[in-house]
Amino acid sequence: MKIWTGFGSEHSANLVVIGRFKEASEAKQVKEIIDRLTEQAMDENEIPRFDAALRHRRYSEPMSKLLNEFRIYSVGPTELEQLQYDVSHEVKDNTIIFKTDEVDISAFIKILIDKGARIEIYSAHNYPDTEKEQGGTS
């Protein structure tokens, strides 16, 4: 069950993000990076969401070490919350596929770009058969 904590008239985005790499090993490595960053972001979950007073916040020491280890330099401290969102991802050959109802996905996009992916983003609401055409599952 998903509990909405925002306000507005938005609906689920039903986004699909596809990152293609030159080698299958790169896609697998990015999945592992995102898994570790997500785990750390979940550990730091005690910080309230959307707190304007915390916009000046910096990276925690453990998160800073991970970002440096993975050479991820473009994701800002406030974007790390996105790693806590309900996002599924799987690797198929040289491709990593993300699915989410969220629209704030810049952290994922920046990680993919930093690691050399070619990216496609679309709403499965508007293109429901696209993934099947590309050999994915629904």
mmCIF file of C-alpha atoms in Angstrom:
data_model
loop_
_atom_site.group_PDB
_atom_site.id
_atom_site.type_symbol
_atom_site.label_atom_id
_atom_site.label_comp_id
_atom_site.label_asym_id
_atom_site.label_seq_id
_atom_site.Cartn_x
_atom_site.Cartn_y
_atom_site.Cartn_z
ATOM 1 C CA MET A 1 0.000 0.000 0.000
ATOM 2 C CA LYS A 2 1.294 3.445 -0.883
ATOM 3 C CA ILE A 3 0.591 6.371 1.435
ATOM 4 C CA TRP A 4 0.664 9.762 -0.240
ATOM 5 C CA THR A 5 2.277 12.519 1.763
ATOM 6 C CA GLY A 6 2.069 15.297 -0.818
ATOM 7 C CA PHE A 7 -0.717 17.636 -1.803
ATOM 8 C CA GLY A 8 -2.098 18.288 -5.249
ATOM 9 C CA SER A 9 -4.179 16.856 -8.003
ATOM 10 C CA GLU A 10 -1.432 14.761 -9.570
ATOM 11 C CA HIS A 11 -1.961 11.149 -10.526
ATOM 12 C CA SER A 12 0.509 8.329 -10.840
ATOM 13 C CA ALA A 13 3.042 8.865 -13.589
ATOM 14 C CA ASN A 14 3.514 5.160 -14.401
ATOM 15 C CA LEU A 15 7.014 5.979 -15.645
ATOM 16 C CA VAL A 16 9.384 3.564 -17.280
ATOM 17 C CA VAL A 17 13.056 4.519 -17.390
ATOM 18 C CA ILE A 18 15.381 2.408 -19.500
ATOM 19 C CA GLY A 19 19.129 2.788 -19.226
ATOM 20 C CA ARG A 20 21.187 1.005 -21.878
ATOM 21 C CA PHE A 21 24.896 0.399 -21.460
ATOM 22 C CA LYS A 22 27.602 -0.825 -23.803
ATOM 23 C CA GLU A 23 28.208 -3.896 -21.626
ATOM 24 C CA ALA A 24 25.906 -6.065 -19.504
ATOM 25 C CA SER A 25 28.370 -5.812 -16.616
ATOM 26 C CA GLU A 26 27.806 -2.034 -16.497
ATOM 27 C CA ALA A 27 24.039 -2.466 -16.051
ATOM 28 C CA LYS A 28 24.605 -4.974 -13.262
ATOM 29 C CA GLN A 29 27.095 -2.627 -11.570
ATOM 30 C CA VAL A 30 24.643 0.299 -11.688
ATOM 31 C CA LYS A 31 21.914 -1.864 -10.136
ATOM 32 C CA GLU A 32 24.299 -2.715 -7.292
ATOM 33 C CA ILE A 33 25.216 0.972 -6.854
ATOM 34 C CA ILE A 34 21.559 1.996 -6.685
ATOM 35 C CA ASP A 35 20.805 -0.846 -4.261
ATOM 36 C CA ARG A 36 23.588 0.290 -1.901
ATOM 37 C CA LEU A 37 22.662 3.966 -2.131
ATOM 38 C CA THR A 38 19.006 3.078 -1.527
ATOM 39 C CA GLU A 39 19.923 1.014 1.510
ATOM 40 C CA GLN A 40 21.883 3.953 2.942
ATOM 41 C CA ALA A 41 19.058 6.395 2.145
ATOM 42 C CA MET A 42 16.605 4.123 3.955
ATOM 43 C CA ASP A 43 18.931 4.025 6.967
ATOM 44 C CA GLU A 44 18.825 7.829 7.032
ATOM 45 C CA ASN A 45 15.030 7.914 6.819
ATOM 46 C CA GLU A 46 14.636 9.755 10.135
ATOM 47 C CA ILE A 47 14.869 13.115 8.349
ATOM 48 C CA PRO A 48 11.342 14.470 7.683
ATOM 49 C CA ARG A 49 10.176 14.761 4.091
ATOM 50 C CA PHE A 50 9.670 18.163 2.489
ATOM 51 C CA ASP A 51 11.031 20.111 5.443
ATOM 52 C CA ALA A 52 12.031 23.494 4.026
ATOM 53 C CA ALA A 53 14.316 24.107 6.993
ATOM 54 C CA LEU A 54 16.470 21.165 5.905
ATOM 55 C CA ARG A 55 17.105 22.326 2.319
ATOM 56 C CA HIS A 56 20.616 23.398 3.340
ATOM 57 C CA ARG A 57 21.324 19.852 4.516
ATOM 58 C CA ARG A 58 24.567 18.204 3.533
ATOM 59 C CA TYR A 59 25.381 14.560 2.896
ATOM 60 C CA SER A 60 25.818 12.299 5.896
ATOM 61 C CA GLU A 61 29.324 10.917 6.337
ATOM 62 C CA PRO A 62 28.298 7.348 5.284
ATOM 63 C CA MET A 63 26.425 8.638 2.217
ATOM 64 C CA SER A 64 29.318 10.899 1.264
ATOM 65 C CA LYS A 65 31.700 7.935 1.409
ATOM 66 C CA LEU A 66 29.413 5.840 -0.799
ATOM 67 C CA LEU A 67 28.951 8.597 -3.368
ATOM 68 C CA ASN A 68 32.718 9.105 -3.528
ATOM 69 C CA GLU A 69 33.341 5.353 -3.767
ATOM 70 C CA PHE A 70 30.926 5.107 -6.721
ATOM 71 C CA ARG A 71 32.107 8.409 -8.234
ATOM 72 C CA ILE A 72 28.607 9.858 -8.217
ATOM 73 C CA TYR A 73 29.049 13.620 -8.041
ATOM 74 C CA SER A 74 25.882 15.084 -9.558
ATOM 75 C CA VAL A 75 23.178 13.924 -7.104
ATOM 76 C CA GLY A 76 22.368 16.619 -4.567
ATOM 77 C CA PRO A 77 21.565 15.979 -0.902
ATOM 78 C CA THR A 78 17.866 16.802 -1.330
ATOM 79 C CA GLU A 79 17.564 14.360 -4.267
ATOM 80 C CA LEU A 80 18.638 11.410 -2.122
ATOM 81 C CA GLU A 81 15.087 11.185 -0.768
ATOM 82 C CA GLN A 82 14.063 9.886 -4.208
ATOM 83 C CA LEU A 83 15.961 6.682 -3.478
ATOM 84 C CA GLN A 84 13.371 5.976 -0.779
ATOM 85 C CA TYR A 85 10.491 6.071 -3.279
ATOM 86 C CA ASP A 86 8.690 2.984 -4.500
ATOM 87 C CA VAL A 87 10.804 2.245 -7.571
ATOM 88 C CA SER A 88 11.373 -1.212 -8.986
ATOM 89 C CA HIS A 89 14.358 -1.994 -11.155
ATOM 90 C CA GLU A 90 15.687 -5.023 -12.949
ATOM 91 C CA VAL A 91 18.606 -5.816 -15.192
ATOM 92 C CA LYS A 92 18.198 -7.531 -18.563
ATOM 93 C CA ASP A 93 21.456 -8.013 -20.456
ATOM 94 C CA ASN A 94 22.948 -4.534 -20.935
ATOM 95 C CA THR A 95 19.760 -2.758 -19.830
ATOM 96 C CA ILE A 96 18.397 -1.645 -16.485
ATOM 97 C CA ILE A 97 14.655 -0.937 -16.370
ATOM 98 C CA PHE A 98 13.024 1.197 -13.676
ATOM 99 C CA LYS A 99 9.283 1.451 -13.045
ATOM 100 C CA THR A 100 7.679 3.992 -10.732
ATOM 101 C CA ASP A 101 4.600 6.117 -10.194
ATOM 102 C CA GLU A 102 6.794 9.045 -9.139
ATOM 103 C CA VAL A 103 7.798 11.982 -11.336
ATOM 104 C CA ASP A 104 10.752 13.126 -9.229
ATOM 105 C CA ILE A 105 13.400 10.762 -10.570
ATOM 106 C CA SER A 106 16.358 13.058 -11.177
ATOM 107 C CA ALA A 107 18.608 11.081 -8.791
ATOM 108 C CA PHE A 108 18.149 7.940 -10.875
ATOM 109 C CA ILE A 109 18.664 9.821 -14.142
ATOM 110 C CA LYS A 110 21.852 11.453 -12.850
ATOM 111 C CA ILE A 111 23.261 8.113 -11.695
ATOM 112 C CA LEU A 112 22.524 6.565 -15.090
ATOM 113 C CA ILE A 113 24.142 9.489 -16.900
ATOM 114 C CA ASP A 114 27.185 9.454 -14.601
ATOM 115 C CA LYS A 115 27.664 5.772 -15.408
ATOM 116 C CA GLY A 116 27.344 6.177 -19.179
ATOM 117 C CA ALA A 117 23.816 4.998 -19.947
ATOM 118 C CA ARG A 118 21.721 5.949 -22.927
ATOM 119 C CA ILE A 119 18.319 6.727 -21.409
ATOM 120 C CA GLU A 120 14.723 6.425 -22.555
ATOM 121 C CA ILE A 121 11.854 7.691 -20.380
ATOM 122 C CA TYR A 122 8.156 7.328 -21.090
ATOM 123 C CA SER A 123 4.796 6.957 -19.393
ATOM 124 C CA ALA A 124 3.320 3.481 -19.691
ATOM 125 C CA HIS A 125 -0.077 5.232 -19.594
ATOM 126 C CA ASN A 126 0.671 6.730 -23.011
ATOM 127 C CA TYR A 127 2.764 3.875 -24.429
ATOM 128 C CA PRO A 128 1.455 0.682 -22.813
ATOM 129 C CA ASP A 129 2.909 -1.686 -25.435
ATOM 130 C CA THR A 130 6.368 -0.133 -25.720
ATOM 131 C CA GLU A 131 8.053 -2.395 -23.186
ATOM 132 C CA LYS A 132 6.655 -5.527 -24.839
ATOM 133 C CA GLU A 133 8.062 -4.326 -28.160
ATOM 134 C CA GLN A 134 11.487 -4.013 -26.523
ATOM 135 C CA GLY A 135 11.424 -7.511 -25.064
ATOM 136 C CA GLY A 136 10.415 -6.545 -21.539
ATOM 137 C CA THR A 137 7.717 -7.921 -19.320
ATOM 138 C CA SER A 138 4.543 -6.226 -18.251
#
